[in-house]
Amino acid sequence: MTKIKLCGLTRPEDIQAANELRPEYVGFVFYPKSRRFVTPEKAAKLRELLSPDIHAVGVFVDEQPEAVAELMERGVIDIAQLHGREDIFYRERLRGLTEKPVIKAFRVECPQDCLDAEKFPSDFILLDSGMGSGATFDWSAVAKVRRPYFLAGGLNEKNVAAAIRSLRPFAVDVSSGIESGGIKDIKKMEAFVAAVRKED
């Protein structure tokens, strides 16, 4: 069964919808330059509203590992998603601070990017077209990836079924594809989840 991550949630209404739709993961963005940015304090309040059987993922870009680990150890998030230039040495520093899982995101521009992703010592990898770009990438580049991965980048209710049938990713990750006017659209969230579940 392909798992679902609804990312960039910022409002209590978003959490309420997620609780009803039951994705396996939701994402909070801790990158200040993102329009979906939430403060640790706001994320903590949203987490309190989240069903305990849905994993909260924190999205970071070159954040200090101590700050990432602190949010994980406090229980604000269950998993850290690293979207910057974090390397193996960063991963080791973070591992020394917390044993909670890590997703490392990779921008896929050529097959070599997928090979690099497969070798990275994280619990999960995420293959994307670029953080928050809302565009897909050439899915043929990931055809030979053997490691389970999150597929992101330009997914929506209209193309996610084809992505699942073609690639069978471990999980699909959506943010802009479930928005209207820059905020989460409940109808689009429902349609996206339904399209994924129909393929299971």
Coordinates of N, CA and C in Angstrom, one line a residue:
M1 N 0.8 -1.2 0.0 CA 0.0 0.0 0.0 C 0.9 1.2 0.0
T2 N 0.7 2.1 -1.0 CA 1.4 3.4 -1.0 C 1.0 4.3 0.1
K3 N 1.9 4.8 0.9 CA 1.6 5.7 2.0 C 1.5 7.1 1.5
I4 N 0.8 8.0 2.3 CA 0.5 9.3 1.9 C 1.1 10.3 2.9
K5 N 1.7 11.4 2.3 CA 2.2 12.5 3.2 C 1.6 13.8 2.7
L6 N 0.8 14.4 3.5 CA 0.2 15.7 3.2 C 1.1 16.8 3.9
C7 N 1.8 17.6 3.1 CA 2.8 18.4 3.6 C 2.4 19.9 3.6
G8 N 3.1 20.7 4.5 CA 2.8 22.1 4.5 C 1.6 22.5 5.2
L9 N 1.1 21.7 6.2 CA -0.1 22.1 6.9 C 0.2 23.2 7.9
T10 N -0.7 24.2 7.9 CA -0.4 25.4 8.7 C -1.6 25.8 9.6
R11 N -2.8 25.2 9.4 CA -4.0 25.7 10.2 C -4.7 24.5 10.9
P12 N -5.4 24.8 11.9 CA -6.2 23.8 12.6 C -7.1 23.0 11.6
E13 N -7.7 23.8 10.6 CA -8.6 23.2 9.7 C -7.9 22.1 8.9
D14 N -6.6 22.4 8.6 CA -5.8 21.4 7.8 C -5.6 20.1 8.6
I15 N -5.4 20.3 9.9 CA -5.2 19.1 10.8 C -6.5 18.3 10.9
Q16 N -7.6 19.0 11.0 CA -8.9 18.4 11.1 C -9.2 17.5 9.9
A17 N -8.8 18.1 8.7 CA -9.0 17.3 7.5 C -8.1 16.1 7.5
A18 N -6.9 16.3 7.9 CA -6.0 15.1 7.9 C -6.5 14.0 8.8
N19 N -7.0 14.4 10.0 CA -7.5 13.4 10.9 C -8.6 12.6 10.3
E20 N -9.4 13.3 9.4 CA -10.5 12.6 8.8 C -10.1 11.7 7.6
L21 N -9.0 12.2 6.9 CA -8.5 11.5 5.7 C -7.5 10.4 6.0
R22 N -6.9 10.4 7.2 CA -6.0 9.4 7.7 C -4.8 9.1 6.8
P23 N -4.0 10.2 6.4 CA -2.7 9.9 5.7 C -1.8 9.3 6.8
E24 N -0.7 8.7 6.3 CA 0.2 8.1 7.3 C 1.1 9.2 7.9
Y25 N 1.3 10.3 7.1 CA 2.2 11.4 7.5 C 1.6 12.7 7.2
V26 N 1.9 13.7 8.0 CA 1.7 15.1 7.6 C 3.0 15.9 7.9
G27 N 3.1 17.0 7.2 CA 4.4 17.7 7.3 C 4.2 19.2 7.7
F28 N 5.1 19.6 8.6 CA 5.2 21.0 9.1 C 6.5 21.5 8.5
V29 N 6.5 22.7 7.9 CA 7.7 23.3 7.3 C 8.3 24.3 8.3
F30 N 9.5 24.1 8.6 CA 10.3 24.9 9.6 C 11.3 25.8 8.8
Y31 N 11.1 26.0 7.6 CA 12.0 26.8 6.7 C 11.4 28.2 6.6
P32 N 12.1 29.2 7.2 CA 11.5 30.6 7.3 C 11.2 31.2 5.9
K33 N 11.9 30.8 4.9 CA 11.6 31.4 3.6 C 10.4 30.8 2.9
S34 N 9.9 29.8 3.4 CA 8.7 29.1 2.8 C 7.4 29.8 3.2
R35 N 6.5 29.9 2.3 CA 5.2 30.5 2.6 C 4.4 29.6 3.5
R36 N 4.8 28.4 3.7 CA 4.2 27.4 4.5 C 4.8 27.3 5.9
F37 N 5.7 28.2 6.2 CA 6.5 28.2 7.4 C 5.6 28.3 8.6
V38 N 5.9 27.4 9.6 CA 5.3 27.5 10.9 C 6.4 27.5 12.0
T39 N 6.2 28.3 13.0 CA 7.1 28.3 14.1 C 7.0 27.0 15.0
P40 N 8.1 26.7 15.7 CA 8.0 25.6 16.6 C 6.8 25.6 17.5
E41 N 6.5 26.8 18.0 CA 5.3 27.0 18.9 C 4.0 26.6 18.2
K42 N 3.9 27.1 17.0 CA 2.6 26.8 16.2 C 2.5 25.4 15.9
A43 N 3.7 24.8 15.5 CA 3.7 23.4 15.2 C 3.3 22.5 16.4
A44 N 3.7 22.9 17.6 CA 3.4 22.2 18.8 C 1.9 22.2 19.0
K45 N 1.3 23.4 18.8 CA -0.2 23.5 18.9 C -0.9 22.6 17.9
L46 N -0.4 22.6 16.7 CA -1.1 21.8 15.6 C -0.9 20.3 15.9
R47 N 0.3 20.0 16.4 CA 0.6 18.6 16.8 C -0.4 18.1 17.8
E48 N -0.8 18.9 18.8 CA -1.7 18.5 19.8 C -3.1 18.1 19.2
L49 N -3.4 18.7 18.1 CA -4.7 18.4 17.4 C -4.6 17.2 16.5
L50 N -3.4 16.7 16.2 CA -3.2 15.7 15.3 C -3.5 14.3 15.9
S51 N -4.2 13.5 15.2 CA -4.4 12.1 15.6 C -3.1 11.4 15.9
P52 N -3.0 10.7 17.1 CA -1.7 10.1 17.5 C -1.2 9.0 16.5
D53 N -2.0 8.5 15.7 CA -1.5 7.5 14.8 C -1.1 8.0 13.4
I54 N -1.0 9.4 13.3 CA -0.5 10.0 12.1 C 0.9 10.6 12.4
H55 N 1.9 10.3 11.7 CA 3.3 10.7 12.0 C 3.5 12.2 11.5
A56 N 4.0 13.0 12.4 CA 4.3 14.4 12.0 C 5.8 14.5 11.6
V57 N 6.0 15.1 10.4 CA 7.3 15.2 9.8 C 7.7 16.7 9.8
G58 N 8.9 17.0 10.2 CA 9.3 18.4 10.2 C 10.3 18.6 9.0
V59 N 10.0 19.6 8.2 CA 10.8 19.9 7.0 C 11.8 21.0 7.4
F60 N 13.1 20.7 7.1 CA 14.2 21.7 7.5 C 15.1 21.9 6.3
V61 N 15.7 23.1 6.3 CA 16.7 23.4 5.2 C 17.9 23.9 6.0
D62 N 19.0 23.1 6.1 CA 20.2 23.5 6.7 C 20.1 24.1 8.1
E63 N 19.2 23.5 8.8 CA 18.9 23.9 10.2 C 20.0 23.3 11.1
Q64 N 20.3 23.9 12.2 CA 21.3 23.4 13.2 C 20.7 22.0 13.7
P65 N 21.5 21.0 13.7 CA 21.0 19.7 14.1 C 20.5 19.7 15.6
E66 N 21.0 20.6 16.4 CA 20.5 20.6 17.8 C 19.0 21.1 17.8
A67 N 18.7 22.0 16.9 CA 17.3 22.5 16.9 C 16.4 21.5 16.3
V68 N 16.9 20.7 15.3 CA 16.0 19.6 14.8 C 15.8 18.6 15.8
A69 N 16.9 18.1 16.5 CA 16.7 17.1 17.5 C 15.8 17.5 18.7
E70 N 15.9 18.8 19.0 CA 15.1 19.3 20.1 C 13.6 19.1 19.8
L71 N 13.2 19.5 18.6 CA 11.8 19.3 18.2 C 11.4 17.8 18.2
M72 N 12.3 17.0 17.8 CA 12.0 15.5 17.8 C 11.9 15.0 19.2
E73 N 12.8 15.4 20.1 CA 12.8 14.8 21.4 C 11.6 15.4 22.3
R74 N 11.2 16.6 21.9 CA 10.0 17.1 22.6 C 8.7 16.5 22.1
G75 N 8.8 15.8 21.0 CA 7.6 15.1 20.5 C 6.7 16.0 19.6
V76 N 7.3 17.2 19.2 CA 6.6 18.0 18.2 C 6.5 17.4 16.9
I77 N 7.6 16.7 16.5 CA 7.6 15.9 15.3 C 8.2 14.5 15.6
D78 N 7.9 13.6 14.7 CA 8.4 12.2 14.8 C 9.6 11.9 13.9
I79 N 9.6 12.7 12.8 CA 10.6 12.4 11.7 C 11.1 13.8 11.2
A80 N 12.4 13.8 10.9 CA 13.0 15.0 10.3 C 13.2 14.8 8.8
Q81 N 12.8 15.8 8.0 CA 13.0 15.7 6.6 C 14.0 16.8 6.2
L82 N 15.1 16.4 5.7 CA 16.2 17.4 5.4 C 16.2 17.7 4.0
H83 N 16.0 19.0 3.7 CA 15.9 19.5 2.3 C 17.0 20.4 1.8
G84 N 18.1 20.5 2.6 CA 19.1 21.4 2.2 C 20.4 20.6 1.7
R85 N 21.5 21.2 2.2 CA 22.8 20.6 1.8 C 23.4 19.6 2.8
E86 N 22.5 19.1 3.7 CA 22.9 18.3 4.8 C 23.7 17.1 4.2
D87 N 24.9 16.8 4.7 CA 25.7 15.7 4.2 C 25.8 14.6 5.2
I88 N 26.6 13.6 4.9 CA 26.8 12.5 5.8 C 27.3 12.9 7.2
F89 N 28.1 13.9 7.3 CA 28.6 14.4 8.6 C 27.5 15.0 9.4
Y90 N 26.6 15.8 8.7 CA 25.4 16.3 9.4 C 24.6 15.2 9.9
R91 N 24.4 14.2 9.1 CA 23.5 13.0 9.5 C 24.1 12.4 10.8
E92 N 25.4 12.2 10.8 CA 26.1 11.6 12.0 C 25.9 12.5 13.2
R93 N 26.0 13.8 13.1 CA 25.8 14.7 14.2 C 24.4 14.6 14.7
L94 N 23.4 14.5 13.8 CA 22.0 14.4 14.2 C 21.8 13.0 14.9
R95 N 22.4 12.0 14.4 CA 22.2 10.7 15.0 C 22.7 10.6 16.4
G96 N 23.7 11.4 16.7 CA 24.3 11.5 18.0 C 23.4 12.2 19.0
L97 N 22.4 13.0 18.5 CA 21.5 13.7 19.3 C 20.1 13.1 19.5
T98 N 19.7 12.3 18.5 CA 18.4 11.6 18.6 C 18.4 10.4 17.7
E99 N 17.7 9.4 18.1 CA 17.5 8.2 17.3 C 16.3 8.2 16.5
K100 N 15.6 9.3 16.5 CA 14.3 9.4 15.7 C 14.7 9.3 14.2
P101 N 13.8 8.9 13.3 CA 14.1 8.7 11.9 C 14.3 10.0 11.1
V102 N 15.0 9.8 10.0 CA 15.3 11.0 9.1 C 15.0 10.6 7.7
I103 N 14.4 11.6 7.0 CA 14.2 11.5 5.5 C 15.1 12.5 4.9
K104 N 15.9 12.1 3.9 CA 16.8 13.0 3.2 C 16.2 13.2 1.8
A105 N 15.9 14.5 1.5 CA 15.4 14.8 0.2 C 16.5 15.1 -0.8
F106 N 16.2 14.6 -2.1 CA 17.1 14.8 -3.2 C 16.4 15.4 -4.4
R107 N 17.0 16.4 -4.9 CA 16.4 17.0 -6.2 C 16.9 16.1 -7.3
V108 N 16.0 15.6 -8.1 CA 16.3 14.7 -9.2 C 16.4 15.5 -10.5
E109 N 17.6 15.6 -11.1 CA 17.8 16.2 -12.4 C 18.4 15.2 -13.4
C110 N 18.9 14.2 -12.9 CA 19.5 13.1 -13.8 C 19.6 11.8 -13.0
P111 N 19.8 10.7 -13.6 CA 19.8 9.4 -12.9 C 20.9 9.3 -11.8
Q112 N 22.0 10.1 -12.0 CA 23.0 10.1 -11.0 C 22.5 10.5 -9.6
D113 N 21.6 11.5 -9.6 CA 21.0 12.0 -8.4 C 20.3 10.9 -7.6
C114 N 19.7 10.0 -8.4 CA 19.0 8.8 -7.7 C 20.0 7.9 -7.1
L115 N 21.2 7.7 -7.8 CA 22.2 6.8 -7.3 C 22.8 7.4 -6.0
D116 N 23.0 8.7 -6.0 CA 23.5 9.4 -4.8 C 22.5 9.2 -3.6
A117 N 21.2 9.3 -3.9 CA 20.2 9.2 -2.9 C 20.2 7.8 -2.3
E118 N 20.3 6.8 -3.2 CA 20.3 5.4 -2.7 C 21.4 5.1 -1.7
K119 N 22.5 5.8 -1.8 CA 23.6 5.5 -0.9 C 23.6 6.3 0.4
F120 N 22.7 7.3 0.5 CA 22.7 8.2 1.7 C 22.2 7.4 2.9
P121 N 22.9 7.6 4.1 CA 22.6 6.8 5.3 C 21.4 7.5 6.1
S122 N 20.3 7.6 5.5 CA 19.1 8.1 6.2 C 18.1 6.9 6.2
D123 N 17.1 7.1 7.1 CA 16.1 6.0 7.2 C 15.2 6.0 6.0
F124 N 15.0 7.1 5.4 CA 14.2 7.2 4.2 C 14.8 8.2 3.2
I125 N 14.5 8.1 1.9 CA 14.9 9.2 1.0 C 13.6 9.7 0.3
L126 N 13.7 11.0 -0.1 CA 12.6 11.6 -0.8 C 13.1 12.1 -2.2
L127 N 12.5 11.8 -3.2 CA 12.9 12.2 -4.6 C 12.0 13.3 -5.1
D128 N 12.5 14.5 -5.4 CA 11.7 15.7 -5.7 C 12.2 16.4 -6.9
S129 N 11.4 17.3 -7.4 CA 11.8 18.2 -8.5 C 12.5 19.5 -8.0
G130 N 12.4 19.7 -6.7 CA 12.9 20.9 -6.1 C 11.9 21.4 -5.1
M131 N 12.4 21.9 -3.9 CA 11.5 22.2 -2.8 C 10.4 23.1 -3.2
G132 N 9.2 22.6 -3.1 CA 8.0 23.5 -3.3 C 7.8 24.0 -4.7
S133 N 8.4 23.4 -5.7 CA 8.4 23.9 -7.1 C 7.0 23.7 -7.7
G134 N 6.3 22.6 -7.3 CA 5.0 22.3 -7.8 C 5.1 21.7 -9.2
A135 N 6.3 21.3 -9.6 CA 6.5 20.7 -10.9 C 7.0 19.2 -10.8
T136 N 6.6 18.4 -11.8 CA 7.1 17.0 -11.8 C 8.5 17.0 -12.4
F137 N 9.2 15.9 -12.3 CA 10.4 15.6 -12.9 C 10.3 14.4 -13.8
D138 N 11.3 14.1 -14.5 CA 11.3 12.9 -15.4 C 11.3 11.6 -14.5
W139 N 10.1 11.0 -14.4 CA 10.0 9.9 -13.5 C 10.8 8.7 -14.0
S140 N 11.2 8.6 -15.3 CA 12.0 7.5 -15.8 C 13.4 7.5 -15.0
A141 N 13.8 8.6 -14.5 CA 15.1 8.6 -13.8 C 15.1 7.8 -12.5
V142 N 13.9 7.5 -12.0 CA 13.8 6.7 -10.7 C 13.4 5.3 -11.0
A143 N 13.3 4.9 -12.2 CA 12.9 3.5 -12.5 C 13.7 2.5 -11.9
K144 N 15.0 2.7 -11.8 CA 15.9 1.7 -11.3 C 16.2 1.8 -9.8
V145 N 15.6 2.7 -9.1 CA 15.8 2.9 -7.7 C 15.2 1.7 -6.9
R146 N 16.0 1.0 -6.2 CA 15.5 -0.2 -5.5 C 15.2 0.1 -4.0
R147 N 15.7 1.2 -3.5 CA 15.4 1.6 -2.1 C 14.0 2.2 -2.0
P148 N 13.2 1.9 -1.0 CA 11.9 2.5 -0.9 C 12.1 4.1 -0.7
Y149 N 11.2 4.8 -1.4 CA 11.3 6.2 -1.4 C 10.0 7.0 -1.4
F150 N 10.0 8.2 -0.9 CA 8.9 9.1 -1.0 C 9.0 9.8 -2.4
L151 N 7.9 9.8 -3.1 CA 7.9 10.6 -4.4 C 7.2 11.9 -4.2
A152 N 7.9 13.0 -4.6 CA 7.3 14.3 -4.5 C 7.6 15.1 -5.8
G153 N 7.0 16.3 -5.8 CA 7.2 17.2 -6.9 C 6.1 17.2 -7.9
G154 N 5.2 18.1 -7.8 CA 4.1 18.3 -8.8 C 3.0 17.3 -8.8
L155 N 2.9 16.5 -7.7 CA 1.8 15.5 -7.7 C 0.5 16.2 -7.3
N156 N -0.6 15.6 -7.9 CA -1.9 16.1 -7.6 C -2.9 15.0 -7.8
E157 N -4.2 15.2 -7.6 CA -5.2 14.2 -7.8 C -5.3 13.6 -9.2
K158 N -4.8 14.4 -10.2 CA -4.9 14.0 -11.6 C -3.8 13.1 -12.0
N159 N -2.6 13.2 -11.4 CA -1.5 12.4 -11.9 C -0.9 11.4 -10.9
V160 N -1.4 11.4 -9.7 CA -0.8 10.6 -8.7 C -1.1 9.1 -8.9
A161 N -2.2 8.7 -9.5 CA -2.5 7.3 -9.8 C -1.5 6.8 -10.8
A162 N -1.3 7.6 -11.8 CA -0.3 7.2 -12.9 C 1.1 7.0 -12.3
A163 N 1.4 7.9 -11.4 CA 2.8 7.8 -10.7 C 2.9 6.5 -9.9
I164 N 1.8 6.1 -9.2 CA 1.8 4.9 -8.4 C 1.9 3.7 -9.3
R165 N 1.1 3.7 -10.3 CA 1.1 2.5 -11.2 C 2.4 2.3 -11.9
S166 N 3.1 3.4 -12.2 CA 4.3 3.4 -13.0 C 5.5 3.0 -12.1
L167 N 5.5 3.6 -10.9 CA 6.8 3.6 -10.0 C 6.6 2.8 -8.7
R168 N 5.4 2.6 -8.2 CA 5.2 1.9 -7.0 C 6.1 2.5 -5.8
P169 N 6.0 3.8 -5.6 CA 6.8 4.4 -4.5 C 6.3 3.9 -3.2
F170 N 7.2 4.0 -2.2 CA 6.8 3.7 -0.8 C 5.8 4.7 -0.3
A171 N 5.9 5.9 -0.7 CA 5.0 7.0 -0.3 C 4.9 8.1 -1.3
V172 N 3.8 8.8 -1.4 CA 3.7 10.0 -2.2 C 3.5 11.2 -1.3
D173 N 4.1 12.3 -1.7 CA 4.2 13.5 -0.9 C 3.6 14.7 -1.7
V174 N 2.6 15.4 -1.1 CA 2.0 16.5 -1.8 C 1.9 17.7 -1.0
S175 N 2.0 18.9 -1.6 CA 1.8 20.1 -0.9 C 1.0 21.1 -1.8
S176 N 1.7 21.7 -2.8 CA 1.0 22.6 -3.6 C -0.2 22.0 -4.4
G177 N -0.1 20.7 -4.6 CA -1.1 20.0 -5.4 C -2.5 19.8 -4.6
I178 N -2.5 20.2 -3.3 CA -3.7 20.2 -2.6 C -4.0 21.6 -2.0
E179 N -3.6 22.6 -2.8 CA -3.8 24.0 -2.4 C -4.7 24.7 -3.5
S180 N -5.4 25.7 -3.0 CA -6.0 26.7 -3.9 C -5.7 28.1 -3.3
G181 N -5.2 29.0 -4.1 CA -4.8 30.3 -3.6 C -3.8 30.3 -2.5
G182 N -2.9 29.3 -2.4 CA -1.9 29.2 -1.4 C -2.3 28.6 -0.1
I183 N -3.5 28.2 0.0 CA -3.9 27.5 1.3 C -4.4 26.1 1.0
K184 N -4.4 25.2 1.9 CA -4.9 23.9 1.7 C -6.4 23.9 1.4
D185 N -6.7 23.1 0.4 CA -8.1 23.0 -0.1 C -8.6 21.6 0.3
I186 N -9.6 21.6 1.1 CA -10.1 20.3 1.7 C -10.6 19.4 0.5
K187 N -11.2 19.9 -0.4 CA -11.7 19.1 -1.6 C -10.6 18.5 -2.3
K188 N -9.5 19.2 -2.5 CA -8.3 18.7 -3.2 C -7.6 17.6 -2.3
M189 N -7.6 17.9 -1.0 CA -7.0 16.9 -0.1 C -7.8 15.6 -0.2
E190 N -9.1 15.7 -0.2 CA -10.0 14.5 -0.3 C -9.7 13.7 -1.6
A191 N -9.7 14.5 -2.7 CA -9.5 13.9 -4.0 C -8.2 13.2 -4.2
F192 N -7.1 13.8 -3.6 CA -5.8 13.2 -3.7 C -5.7 11.9 -2.9
V193 N -6.2 11.9 -1.7 CA -6.2 10.7 -0.9 C -7.0 9.6 -1.6
A194 N -8.2 10.0 -2.1 CA -9.1 9.0 -2.8 C -8.3 8.4 -4.0
A195 N -7.6 9.2 -4.7 CA -6.9 8.7 -5.9 C -5.8 7.7 -5.5
V196 N -5.1 8.0 -4.4 CA -4.1 7.1 -4.0 C -4.7 5.8 -3.5
R197 N -5.7 5.9 -2.6 CA -6.3 4.7 -2.0 C -6.9 3.8 -3.1
K198 N -7.4 4.4 -4.2 CA -8.0 3.6 -5.2 C -7.0 2.7 -5.9
E199 N -5.7 3.0 -5.8 CA -4.7 2.2 -6.4 C -4.2 1.0 -5.5
D200 N -4.6 1.1 -4.3 CA -4.2 0.0 -3.3 C -4.9 -1.3 -3.5

